[in-house]
mmCIF file of C-alpha atoms in Angstrom:
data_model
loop_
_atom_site.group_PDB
_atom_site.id
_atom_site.type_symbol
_atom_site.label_atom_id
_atom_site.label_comp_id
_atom_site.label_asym_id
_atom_site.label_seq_id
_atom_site.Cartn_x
_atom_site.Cartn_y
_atom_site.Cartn_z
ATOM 1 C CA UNK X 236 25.894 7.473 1.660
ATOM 2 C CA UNK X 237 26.814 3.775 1.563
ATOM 3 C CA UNK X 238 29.817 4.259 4.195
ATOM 4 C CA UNK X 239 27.092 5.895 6.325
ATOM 5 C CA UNK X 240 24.685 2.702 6.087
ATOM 6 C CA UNK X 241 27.528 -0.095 6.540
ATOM 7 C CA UNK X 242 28.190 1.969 9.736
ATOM 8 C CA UNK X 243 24.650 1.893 10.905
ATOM 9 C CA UNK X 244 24.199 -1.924 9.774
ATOM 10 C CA UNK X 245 27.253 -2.529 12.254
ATOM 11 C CA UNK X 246 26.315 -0.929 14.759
ATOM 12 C CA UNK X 247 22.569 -2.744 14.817
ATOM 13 C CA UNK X 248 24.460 -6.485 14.348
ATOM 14 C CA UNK X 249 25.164 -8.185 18.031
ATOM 15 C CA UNK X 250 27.030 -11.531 17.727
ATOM 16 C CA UNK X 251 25.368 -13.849 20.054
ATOM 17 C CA UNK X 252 25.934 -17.776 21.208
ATOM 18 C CA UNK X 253 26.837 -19.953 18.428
ATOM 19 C CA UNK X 254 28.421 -17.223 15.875
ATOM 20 C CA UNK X 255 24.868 -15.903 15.065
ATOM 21 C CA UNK X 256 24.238 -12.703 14.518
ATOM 22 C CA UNK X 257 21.160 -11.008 16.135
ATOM 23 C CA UNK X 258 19.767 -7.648 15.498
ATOM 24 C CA UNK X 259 19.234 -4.905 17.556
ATOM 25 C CA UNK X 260 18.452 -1.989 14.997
ATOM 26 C CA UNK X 261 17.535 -2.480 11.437
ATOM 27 C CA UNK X 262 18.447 0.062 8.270
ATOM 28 C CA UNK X 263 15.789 0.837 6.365
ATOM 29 C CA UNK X 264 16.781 1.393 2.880
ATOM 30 C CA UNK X 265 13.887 2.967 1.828
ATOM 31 C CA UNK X 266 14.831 5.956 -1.093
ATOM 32 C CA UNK X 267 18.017 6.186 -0.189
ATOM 33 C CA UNK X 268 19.356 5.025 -3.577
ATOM 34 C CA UNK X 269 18.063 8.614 -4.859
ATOM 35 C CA UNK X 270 20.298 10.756 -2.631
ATOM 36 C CA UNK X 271 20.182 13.669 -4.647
ATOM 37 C CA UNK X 272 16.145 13.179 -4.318
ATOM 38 C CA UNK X 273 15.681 13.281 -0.597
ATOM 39 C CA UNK X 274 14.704 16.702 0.583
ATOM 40 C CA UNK X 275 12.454 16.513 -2.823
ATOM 41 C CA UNK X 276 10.762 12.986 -1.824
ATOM 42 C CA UNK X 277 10.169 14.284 2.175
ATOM 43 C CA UNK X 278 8.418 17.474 0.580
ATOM 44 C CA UNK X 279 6.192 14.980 -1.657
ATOM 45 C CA UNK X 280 5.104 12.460 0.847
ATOM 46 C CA UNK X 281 4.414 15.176 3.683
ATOM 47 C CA UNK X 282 2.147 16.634 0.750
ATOM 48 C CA UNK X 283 0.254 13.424 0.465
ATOM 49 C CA UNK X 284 0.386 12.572 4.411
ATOM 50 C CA UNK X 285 -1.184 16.125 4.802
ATOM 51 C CA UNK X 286 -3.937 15.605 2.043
ATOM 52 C CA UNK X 287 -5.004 11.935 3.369
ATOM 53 C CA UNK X 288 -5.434 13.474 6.574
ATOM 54 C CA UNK X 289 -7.498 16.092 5.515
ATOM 55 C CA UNK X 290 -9.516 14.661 2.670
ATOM 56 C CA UNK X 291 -10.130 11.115 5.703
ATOM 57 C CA UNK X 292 -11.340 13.467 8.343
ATOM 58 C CA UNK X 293 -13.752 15.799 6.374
ATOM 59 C CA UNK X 294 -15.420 12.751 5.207
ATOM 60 C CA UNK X 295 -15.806 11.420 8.648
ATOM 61 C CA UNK X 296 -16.565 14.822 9.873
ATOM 62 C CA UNK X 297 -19.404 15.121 7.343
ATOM 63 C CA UNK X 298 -20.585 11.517 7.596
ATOM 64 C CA UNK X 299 -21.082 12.384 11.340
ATOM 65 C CA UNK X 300 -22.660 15.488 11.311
ATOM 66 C CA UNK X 301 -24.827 15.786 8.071
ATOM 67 C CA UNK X 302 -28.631 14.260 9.078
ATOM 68 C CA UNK X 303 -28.791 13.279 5.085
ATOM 69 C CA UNK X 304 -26.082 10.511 5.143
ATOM 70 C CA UNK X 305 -26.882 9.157 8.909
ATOM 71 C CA UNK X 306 -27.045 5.943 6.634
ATOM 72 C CA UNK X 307 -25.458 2.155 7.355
ATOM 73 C CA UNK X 308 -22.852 2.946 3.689
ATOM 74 C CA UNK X 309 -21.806 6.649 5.237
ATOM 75 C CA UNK X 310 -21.337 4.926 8.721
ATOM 76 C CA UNK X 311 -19.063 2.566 6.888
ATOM 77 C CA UNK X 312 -17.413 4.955 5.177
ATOM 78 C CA UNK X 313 -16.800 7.037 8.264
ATOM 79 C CA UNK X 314 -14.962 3.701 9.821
ATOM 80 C CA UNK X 315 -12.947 2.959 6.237
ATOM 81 C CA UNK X 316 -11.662 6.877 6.429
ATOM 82 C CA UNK X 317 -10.547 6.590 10.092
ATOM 83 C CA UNK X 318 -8.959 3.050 8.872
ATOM 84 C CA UNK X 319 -7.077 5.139 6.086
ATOM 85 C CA UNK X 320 -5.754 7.501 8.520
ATOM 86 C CA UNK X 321 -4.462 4.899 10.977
ATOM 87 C CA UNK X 322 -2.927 2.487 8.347
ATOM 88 C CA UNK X 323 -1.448 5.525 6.697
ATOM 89 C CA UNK X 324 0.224 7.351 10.563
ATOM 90 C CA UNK X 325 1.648 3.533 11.633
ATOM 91 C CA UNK X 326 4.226 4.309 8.031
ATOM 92 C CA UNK X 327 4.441 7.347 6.807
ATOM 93 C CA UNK X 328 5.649 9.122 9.589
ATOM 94 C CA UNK X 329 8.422 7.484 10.359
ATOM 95 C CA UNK X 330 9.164 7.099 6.348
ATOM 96 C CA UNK X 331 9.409 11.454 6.962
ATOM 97 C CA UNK X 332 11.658 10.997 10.276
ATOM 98 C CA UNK X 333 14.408 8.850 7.811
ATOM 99 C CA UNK X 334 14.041 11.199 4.508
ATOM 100 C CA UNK X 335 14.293 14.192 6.672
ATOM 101 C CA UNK X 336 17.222 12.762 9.072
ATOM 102 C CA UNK X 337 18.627 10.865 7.009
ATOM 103 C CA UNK X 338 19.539 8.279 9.449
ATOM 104 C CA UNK X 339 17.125 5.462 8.608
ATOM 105 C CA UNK X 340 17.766 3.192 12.090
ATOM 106 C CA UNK X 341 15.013 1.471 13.814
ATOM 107 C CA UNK X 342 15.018 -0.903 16.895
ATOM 108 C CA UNK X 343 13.723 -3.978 16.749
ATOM 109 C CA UNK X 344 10.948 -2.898 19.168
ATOM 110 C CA UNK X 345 9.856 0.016 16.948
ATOM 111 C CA UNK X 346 10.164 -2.385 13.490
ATOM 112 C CA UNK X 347 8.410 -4.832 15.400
ATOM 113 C CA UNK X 348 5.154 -2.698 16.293
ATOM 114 C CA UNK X 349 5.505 -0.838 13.083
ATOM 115 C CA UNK X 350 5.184 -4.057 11.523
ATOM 116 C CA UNK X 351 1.939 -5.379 13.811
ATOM 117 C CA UNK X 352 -0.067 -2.089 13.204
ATOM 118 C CA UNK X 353 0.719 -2.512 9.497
ATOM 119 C CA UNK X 354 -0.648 -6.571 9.116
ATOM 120 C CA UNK X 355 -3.447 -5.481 12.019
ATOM 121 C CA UNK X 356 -4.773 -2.364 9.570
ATOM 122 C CA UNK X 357 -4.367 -3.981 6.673
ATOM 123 C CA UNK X 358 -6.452 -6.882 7.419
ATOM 124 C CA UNK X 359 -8.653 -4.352 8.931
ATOM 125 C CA UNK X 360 -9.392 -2.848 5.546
ATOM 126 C CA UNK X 361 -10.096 -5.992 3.654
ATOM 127 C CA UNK X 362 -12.811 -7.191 5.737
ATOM 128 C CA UNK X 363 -13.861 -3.234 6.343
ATOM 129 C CA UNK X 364 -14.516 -3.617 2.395
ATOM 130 C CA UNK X 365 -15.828 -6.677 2.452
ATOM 131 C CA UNK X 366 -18.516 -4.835 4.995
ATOM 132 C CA UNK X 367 -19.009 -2.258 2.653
ATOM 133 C CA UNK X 368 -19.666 -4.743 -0.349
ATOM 134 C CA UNK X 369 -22.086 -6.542 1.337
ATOM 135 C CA UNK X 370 -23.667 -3.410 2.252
ATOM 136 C CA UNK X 371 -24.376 -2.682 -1.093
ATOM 137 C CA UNK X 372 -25.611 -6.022 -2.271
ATOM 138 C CA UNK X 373 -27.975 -6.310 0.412
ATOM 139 C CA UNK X 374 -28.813 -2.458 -0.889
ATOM 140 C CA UNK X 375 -29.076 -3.156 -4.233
ATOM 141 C CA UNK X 376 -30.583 -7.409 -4.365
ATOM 142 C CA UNK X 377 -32.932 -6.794 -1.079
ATOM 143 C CA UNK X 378 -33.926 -2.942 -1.390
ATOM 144 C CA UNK X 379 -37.224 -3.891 0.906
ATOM 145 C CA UNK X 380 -35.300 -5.559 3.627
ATOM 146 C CA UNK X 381 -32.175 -3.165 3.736
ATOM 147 C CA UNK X 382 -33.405 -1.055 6.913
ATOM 148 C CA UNK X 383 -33.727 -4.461 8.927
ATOM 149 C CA UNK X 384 -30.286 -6.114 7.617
ATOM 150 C CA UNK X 385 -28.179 -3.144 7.931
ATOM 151 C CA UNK X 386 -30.117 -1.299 10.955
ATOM 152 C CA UNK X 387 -27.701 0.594 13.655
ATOM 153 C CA UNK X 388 -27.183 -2.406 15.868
ATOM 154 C CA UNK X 389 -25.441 -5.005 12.992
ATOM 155 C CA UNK X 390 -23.592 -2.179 11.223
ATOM 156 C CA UNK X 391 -21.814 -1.920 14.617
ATOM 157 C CA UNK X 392 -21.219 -5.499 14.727
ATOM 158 C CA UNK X 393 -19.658 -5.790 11.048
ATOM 159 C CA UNK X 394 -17.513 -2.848 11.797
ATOM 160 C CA UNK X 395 -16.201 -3.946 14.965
ATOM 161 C CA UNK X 396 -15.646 -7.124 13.720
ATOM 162 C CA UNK X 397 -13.558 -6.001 11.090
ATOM 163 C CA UNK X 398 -11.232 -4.024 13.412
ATOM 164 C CA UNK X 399 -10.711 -6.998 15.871
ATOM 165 C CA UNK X 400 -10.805 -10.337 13.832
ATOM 166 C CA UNK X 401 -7.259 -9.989 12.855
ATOM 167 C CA UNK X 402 -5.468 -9.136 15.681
ATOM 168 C CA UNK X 403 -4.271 -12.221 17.478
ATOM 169 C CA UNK X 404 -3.208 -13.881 14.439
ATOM 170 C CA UNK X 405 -1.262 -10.943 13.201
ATOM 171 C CA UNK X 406 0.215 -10.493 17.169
ATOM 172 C CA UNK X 407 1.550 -14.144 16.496
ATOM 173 C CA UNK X 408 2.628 -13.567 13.076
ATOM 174 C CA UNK X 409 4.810 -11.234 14.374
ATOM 175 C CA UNK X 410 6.192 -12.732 17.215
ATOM 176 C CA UNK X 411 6.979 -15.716 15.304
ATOM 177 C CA UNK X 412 8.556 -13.285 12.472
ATOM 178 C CA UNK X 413 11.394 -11.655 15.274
ATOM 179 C CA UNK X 414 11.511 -14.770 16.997
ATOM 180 C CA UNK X 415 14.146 -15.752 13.823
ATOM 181 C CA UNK X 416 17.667 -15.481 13.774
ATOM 182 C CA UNK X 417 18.665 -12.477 11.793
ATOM 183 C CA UNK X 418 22.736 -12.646 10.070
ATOM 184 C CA UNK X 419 22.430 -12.005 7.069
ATOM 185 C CA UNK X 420 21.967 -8.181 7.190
ATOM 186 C CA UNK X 421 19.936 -5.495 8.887
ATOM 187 C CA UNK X 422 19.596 -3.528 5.888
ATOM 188 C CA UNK X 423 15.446 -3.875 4.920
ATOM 189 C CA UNK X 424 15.428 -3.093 1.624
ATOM 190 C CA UNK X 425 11.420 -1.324 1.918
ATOM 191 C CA UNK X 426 10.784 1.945 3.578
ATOM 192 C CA UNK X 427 8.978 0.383 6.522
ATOM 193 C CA UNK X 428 9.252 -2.877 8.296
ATOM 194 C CA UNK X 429 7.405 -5.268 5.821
ATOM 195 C CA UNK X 430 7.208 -8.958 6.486
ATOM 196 C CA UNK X 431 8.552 -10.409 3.130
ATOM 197 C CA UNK X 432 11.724 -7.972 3.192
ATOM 198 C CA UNK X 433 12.165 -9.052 7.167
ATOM 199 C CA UNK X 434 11.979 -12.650 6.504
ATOM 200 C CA UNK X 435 14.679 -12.175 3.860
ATOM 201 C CA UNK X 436 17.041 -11.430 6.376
ATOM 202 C CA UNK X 437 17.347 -14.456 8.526
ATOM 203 C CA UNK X 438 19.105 -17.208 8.487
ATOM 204 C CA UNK X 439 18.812 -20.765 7.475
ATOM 205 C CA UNK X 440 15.318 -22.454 6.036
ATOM 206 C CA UNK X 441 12.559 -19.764 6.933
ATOM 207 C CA UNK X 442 10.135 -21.678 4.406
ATOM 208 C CA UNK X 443 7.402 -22.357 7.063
ATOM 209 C CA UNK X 444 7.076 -18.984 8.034
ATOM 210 C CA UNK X 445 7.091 -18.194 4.427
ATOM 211 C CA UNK X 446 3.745 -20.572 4.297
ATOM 212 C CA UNK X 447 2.141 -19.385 7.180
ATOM 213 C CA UNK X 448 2.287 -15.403 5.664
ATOM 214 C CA UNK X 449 1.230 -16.702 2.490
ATOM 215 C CA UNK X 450 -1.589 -18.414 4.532
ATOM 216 C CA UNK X 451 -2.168 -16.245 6.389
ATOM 217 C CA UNK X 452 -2.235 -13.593 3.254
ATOM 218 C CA UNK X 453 -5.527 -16.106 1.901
ATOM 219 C CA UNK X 454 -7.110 -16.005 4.961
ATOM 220 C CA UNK X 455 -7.436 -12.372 5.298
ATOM 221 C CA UNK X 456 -6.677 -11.269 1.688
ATOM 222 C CA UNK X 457 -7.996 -13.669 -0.425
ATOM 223 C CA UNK X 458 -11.286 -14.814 1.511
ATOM 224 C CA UNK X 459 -12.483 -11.574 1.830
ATOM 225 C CA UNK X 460 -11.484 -10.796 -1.909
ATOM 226 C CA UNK X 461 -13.617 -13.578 -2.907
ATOM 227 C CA UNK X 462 -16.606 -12.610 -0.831
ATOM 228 C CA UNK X 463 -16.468 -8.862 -2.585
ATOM 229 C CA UNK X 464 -16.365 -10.917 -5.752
ATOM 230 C CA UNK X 465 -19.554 -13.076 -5.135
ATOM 231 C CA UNK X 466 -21.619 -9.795 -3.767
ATOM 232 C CA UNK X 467 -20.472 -7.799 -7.064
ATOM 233 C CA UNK X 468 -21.479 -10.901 -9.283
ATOM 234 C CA UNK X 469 -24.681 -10.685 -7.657
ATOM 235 C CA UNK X 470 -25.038 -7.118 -8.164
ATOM 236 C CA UNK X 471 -24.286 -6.725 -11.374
ATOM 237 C CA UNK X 472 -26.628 -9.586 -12.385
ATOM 238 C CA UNK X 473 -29.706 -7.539 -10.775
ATOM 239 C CA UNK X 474 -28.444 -4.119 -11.928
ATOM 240 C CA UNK X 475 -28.646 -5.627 -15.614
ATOM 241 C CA UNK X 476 -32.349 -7.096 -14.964
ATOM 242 C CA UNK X 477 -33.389 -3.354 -14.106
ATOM 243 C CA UNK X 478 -36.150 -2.206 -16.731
ATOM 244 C CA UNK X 479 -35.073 1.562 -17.719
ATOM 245 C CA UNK X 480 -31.441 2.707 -18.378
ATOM 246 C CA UNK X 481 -31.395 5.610 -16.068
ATOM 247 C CA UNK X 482 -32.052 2.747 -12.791
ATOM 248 C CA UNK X 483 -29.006 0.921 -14.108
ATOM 249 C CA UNK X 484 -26.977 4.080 -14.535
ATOM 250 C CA UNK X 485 -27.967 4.513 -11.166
ATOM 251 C CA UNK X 486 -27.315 1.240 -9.886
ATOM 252 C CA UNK X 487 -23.350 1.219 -11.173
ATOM 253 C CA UNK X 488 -23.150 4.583 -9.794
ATOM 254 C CA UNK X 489 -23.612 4.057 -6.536
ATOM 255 C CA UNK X 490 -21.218 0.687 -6.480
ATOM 256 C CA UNK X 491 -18.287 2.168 -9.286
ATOM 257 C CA UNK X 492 -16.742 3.663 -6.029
ATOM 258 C CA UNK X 493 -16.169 1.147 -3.958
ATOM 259 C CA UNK X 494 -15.126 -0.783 -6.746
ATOM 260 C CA UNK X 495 -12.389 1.127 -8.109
ATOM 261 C CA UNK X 496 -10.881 1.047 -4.441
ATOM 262 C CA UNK X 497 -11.485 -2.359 -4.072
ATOM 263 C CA UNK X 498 -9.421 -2.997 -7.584
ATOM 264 C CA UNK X 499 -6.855 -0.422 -6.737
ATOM 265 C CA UNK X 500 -5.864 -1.647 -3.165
ATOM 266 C CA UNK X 501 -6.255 -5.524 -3.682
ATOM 267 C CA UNK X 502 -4.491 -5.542 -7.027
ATOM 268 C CA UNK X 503 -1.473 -3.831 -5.856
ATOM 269 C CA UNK X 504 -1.657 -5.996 -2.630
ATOM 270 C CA UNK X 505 -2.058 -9.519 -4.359
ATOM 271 C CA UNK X 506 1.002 -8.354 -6.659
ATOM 272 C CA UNK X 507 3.228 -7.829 -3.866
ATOM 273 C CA UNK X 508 2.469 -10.775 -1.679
ATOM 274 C CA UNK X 509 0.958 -13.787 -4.086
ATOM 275 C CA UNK X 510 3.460 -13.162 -7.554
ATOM 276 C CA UNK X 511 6.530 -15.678 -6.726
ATOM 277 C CA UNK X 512 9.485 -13.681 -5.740
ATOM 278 C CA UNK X 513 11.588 -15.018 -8.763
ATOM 279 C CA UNK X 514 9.243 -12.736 -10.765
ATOM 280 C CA UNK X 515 9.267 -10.162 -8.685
ATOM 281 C CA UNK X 516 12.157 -7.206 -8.430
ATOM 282 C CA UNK X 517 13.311 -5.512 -5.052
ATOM 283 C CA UNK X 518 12.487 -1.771 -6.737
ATOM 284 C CA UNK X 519 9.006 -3.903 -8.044
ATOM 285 C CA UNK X 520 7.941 -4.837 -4.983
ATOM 286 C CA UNK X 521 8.702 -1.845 -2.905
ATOM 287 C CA UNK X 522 6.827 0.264 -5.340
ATOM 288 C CA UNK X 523 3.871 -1.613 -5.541
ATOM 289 C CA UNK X 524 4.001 -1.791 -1.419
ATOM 290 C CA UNK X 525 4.301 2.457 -1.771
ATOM 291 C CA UNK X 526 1.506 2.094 -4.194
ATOM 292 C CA UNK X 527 -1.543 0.392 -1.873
ATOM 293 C CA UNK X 528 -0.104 1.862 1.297
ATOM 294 C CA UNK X 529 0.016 5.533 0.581
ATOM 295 C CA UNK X 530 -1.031 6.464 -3.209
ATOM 296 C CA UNK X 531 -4.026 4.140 -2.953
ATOM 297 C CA UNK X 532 -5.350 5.887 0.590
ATOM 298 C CA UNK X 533 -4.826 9.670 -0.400
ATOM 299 C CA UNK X 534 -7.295 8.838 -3.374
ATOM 300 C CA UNK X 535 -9.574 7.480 -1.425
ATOM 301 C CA UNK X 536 -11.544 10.695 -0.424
ATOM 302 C CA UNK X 537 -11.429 11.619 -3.874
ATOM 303 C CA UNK X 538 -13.048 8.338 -5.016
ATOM 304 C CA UNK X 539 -15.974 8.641 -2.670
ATOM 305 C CA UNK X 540 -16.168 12.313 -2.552
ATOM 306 C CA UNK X 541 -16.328 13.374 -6.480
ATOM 307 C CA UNK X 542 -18.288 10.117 -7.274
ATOM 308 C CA UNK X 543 -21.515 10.582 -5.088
ATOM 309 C CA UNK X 544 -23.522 13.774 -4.824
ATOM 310 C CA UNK X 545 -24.597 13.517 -1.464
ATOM 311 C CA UNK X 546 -21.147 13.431 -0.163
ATOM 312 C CA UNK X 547 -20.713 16.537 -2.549
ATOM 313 C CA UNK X 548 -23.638 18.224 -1.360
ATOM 314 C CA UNK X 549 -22.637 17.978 2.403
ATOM 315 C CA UNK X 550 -19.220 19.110 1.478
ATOM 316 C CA UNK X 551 -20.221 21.828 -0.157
ATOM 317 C CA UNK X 552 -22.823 23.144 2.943
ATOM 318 C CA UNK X 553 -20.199 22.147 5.715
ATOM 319 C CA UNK X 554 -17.271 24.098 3.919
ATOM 320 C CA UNK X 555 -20.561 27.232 3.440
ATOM 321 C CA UNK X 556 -20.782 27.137 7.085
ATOM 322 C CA UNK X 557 -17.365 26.882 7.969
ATOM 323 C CA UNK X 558 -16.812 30.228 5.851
ATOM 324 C CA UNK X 559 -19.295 31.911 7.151
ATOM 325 C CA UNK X 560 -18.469 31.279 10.815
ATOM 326 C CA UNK X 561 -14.529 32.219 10.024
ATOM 327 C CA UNK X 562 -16.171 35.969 8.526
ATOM 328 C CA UNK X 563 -18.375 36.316 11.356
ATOM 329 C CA UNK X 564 -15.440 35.551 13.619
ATOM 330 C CA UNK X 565 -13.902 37.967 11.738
ATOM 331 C CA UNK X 566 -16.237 40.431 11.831
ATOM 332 C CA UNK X 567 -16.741 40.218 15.526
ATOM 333 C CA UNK X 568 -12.872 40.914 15.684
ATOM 334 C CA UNK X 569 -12.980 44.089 13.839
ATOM 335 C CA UNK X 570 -16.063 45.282 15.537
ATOM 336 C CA UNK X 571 -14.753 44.775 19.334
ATOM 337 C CA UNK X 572 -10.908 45.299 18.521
ATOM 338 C CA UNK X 573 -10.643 47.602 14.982
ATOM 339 C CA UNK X 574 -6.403 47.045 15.598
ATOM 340 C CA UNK X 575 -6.773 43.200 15.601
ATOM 341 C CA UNK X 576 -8.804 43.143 11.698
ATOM 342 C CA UNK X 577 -5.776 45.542 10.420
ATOM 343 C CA UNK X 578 -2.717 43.406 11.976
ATOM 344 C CA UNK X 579 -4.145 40.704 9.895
ATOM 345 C CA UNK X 580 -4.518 42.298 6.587
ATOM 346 C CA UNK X 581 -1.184 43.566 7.405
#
């Protein structure tokens, strides 16, 4: 295993001018100090890649086609699940492609896209739950005025928004990333192209890049952090105020959701990228990076799903239907073609 990955860092190292080293393919590390664990780790994740994509797109399917939640939070939720499945497709499949190969090379070109997608999507979801947060203050601290803050047309905006505002800066944030000199190595120690285990590789002082990801890390980590923070503060002051216990029961209910996912992804997150790398491990780091990347989005659905009843509810009748049509299809099959229904239970 090691013999194999010197050979492919060789192979991706071309000297250029000067007795610098640039790269042409990187090796991602990834798992592969578990080689006796690699079928058993491509079996896992395809088991989790399968259930985000499944448990995302019935709650967008739902969202979309129950009349009951045609509301500003389910439209939001719609866009957050779609988010999931995006973030999650720009990693995990090519995370499969090395487990399953077991040859772990990417070009530059590929790292360097894999790596935009990743910074565009994640910034993506932090404003995405900023959106959401806001949602439910205004929800929750202006009940009367909800339907003309969050009507169709600014719900559009806010979503939008959240998909576009970060894509310049992370377009330059990459360029200026593989516009380094790499020599050190092109062995990433992360199972996808991540900017801190990038940066690690090149040579000589690479602290201002260092500041502008942390920078850029407040501007579209922390800021929006801090504006989930002031809603919540907000909302929690007015869900106390509420006269009878069963409105404040009601009250955390409908924002414990959100919350949990907004704890789960941006504590894992601010771990990785904020904690000063002295304190921080390789195996640390990459864990906590597997953590709010792909454990954090296959929970997701479950979150939403098992903690509100109206999601439940439409589950429940668009799985009914579902059934139904596959038996009636069914049915029809054995009626017009009686061979057809017995190859089957065959």
């Amino acid at each position: 295993m090691e013999f194999t990955l010197v050979k492919q860092m060789k192979r991706g190292m071309k000297t250029a001018e000067g007795n610098v080293s640039t790269m042409t393919q990187y090796v991602l590390l990834g798992f592969s100090d578990l080689p006796n664990l690699q079928g058993f780790l491509f079996g896992v994740f395809f088991i989790i890649y399968i259930i985000i994509i499944i448990g995302n797109s019935l709650v967008i399917i739902v969202t979309r086609l129950d009349p009951t939640l045609q509301k500003p939070m389910y439209f939001l939720l719609a866009n957050f699940s779609f988010l999931e499945i995006c973030y999650v497709s720009a990693i995990l499949p090519r995370m499969l492609l090395n487990l399953w190969t077991q040859q772990r090379r990417i070009s530059l070109g590929e790292c360097a896209t894999q790596m935009c997608f990743f910074l565009m999507l994640g910034a993506t979801e932090c404003f995405l739950l900023a959106v959401m947060a806001y949602d439910r203050y205004v929800a929750i601290c202006n009940p009367l005025h909800y339907p003309l803050v969050m009507n169709q047309k600014m719900c559009t905006q806010l979503a939008v928004g959240s998909w576009v505002i970060g894509i310049p800066v992370q377009i330059g944030l990459t360029v200026q990333i593989f516009s380094l000199n790499f020599c050190k190595s092109n062995r990433i120690n992360s199972f996808f192209c991540d900017t801190l285990p990038v940066i690690k590789l090149a040579c000589g002082d690479t602290f201002d890049i260092e500041v502008f990801v942390y920078v850029e890390t407040m501007l579209f980590g922390a800021v929006p952090f801090m504006l989930i923070l002031t809603s919540y503060s907000k909302i929690i002051s007015t869900i106390l105020k509420l006269p009878t216990d069963s409105g404040r029961a009601k009250g955390f209910s409908t924002c414990s959701s959100h919350l949990l996912v907004v704890v789960l992804f941006f504590g894992s997150a601010t771990i990785t990228y904020l904690t000063p790398k002295s304190n921080t491990s390789a195996r640390t780091a990459k864990l906590l990076s597997l953590f709010y990347t792909i454990v954090t989005p296959m929970f997701n659905p479950m979150i939403y799903s098992l903690r509100n009843k109206d999601v439940i509810a439409a589950l429940r009748k668009f799985l009914c239907q579902e059934t139904i049509k596959a038996l009636q299809f069914l049915l029809f099959l054995s009626l017009s073609r009686p061979d057809t229904i017995k190859i089957i239970a065959y």
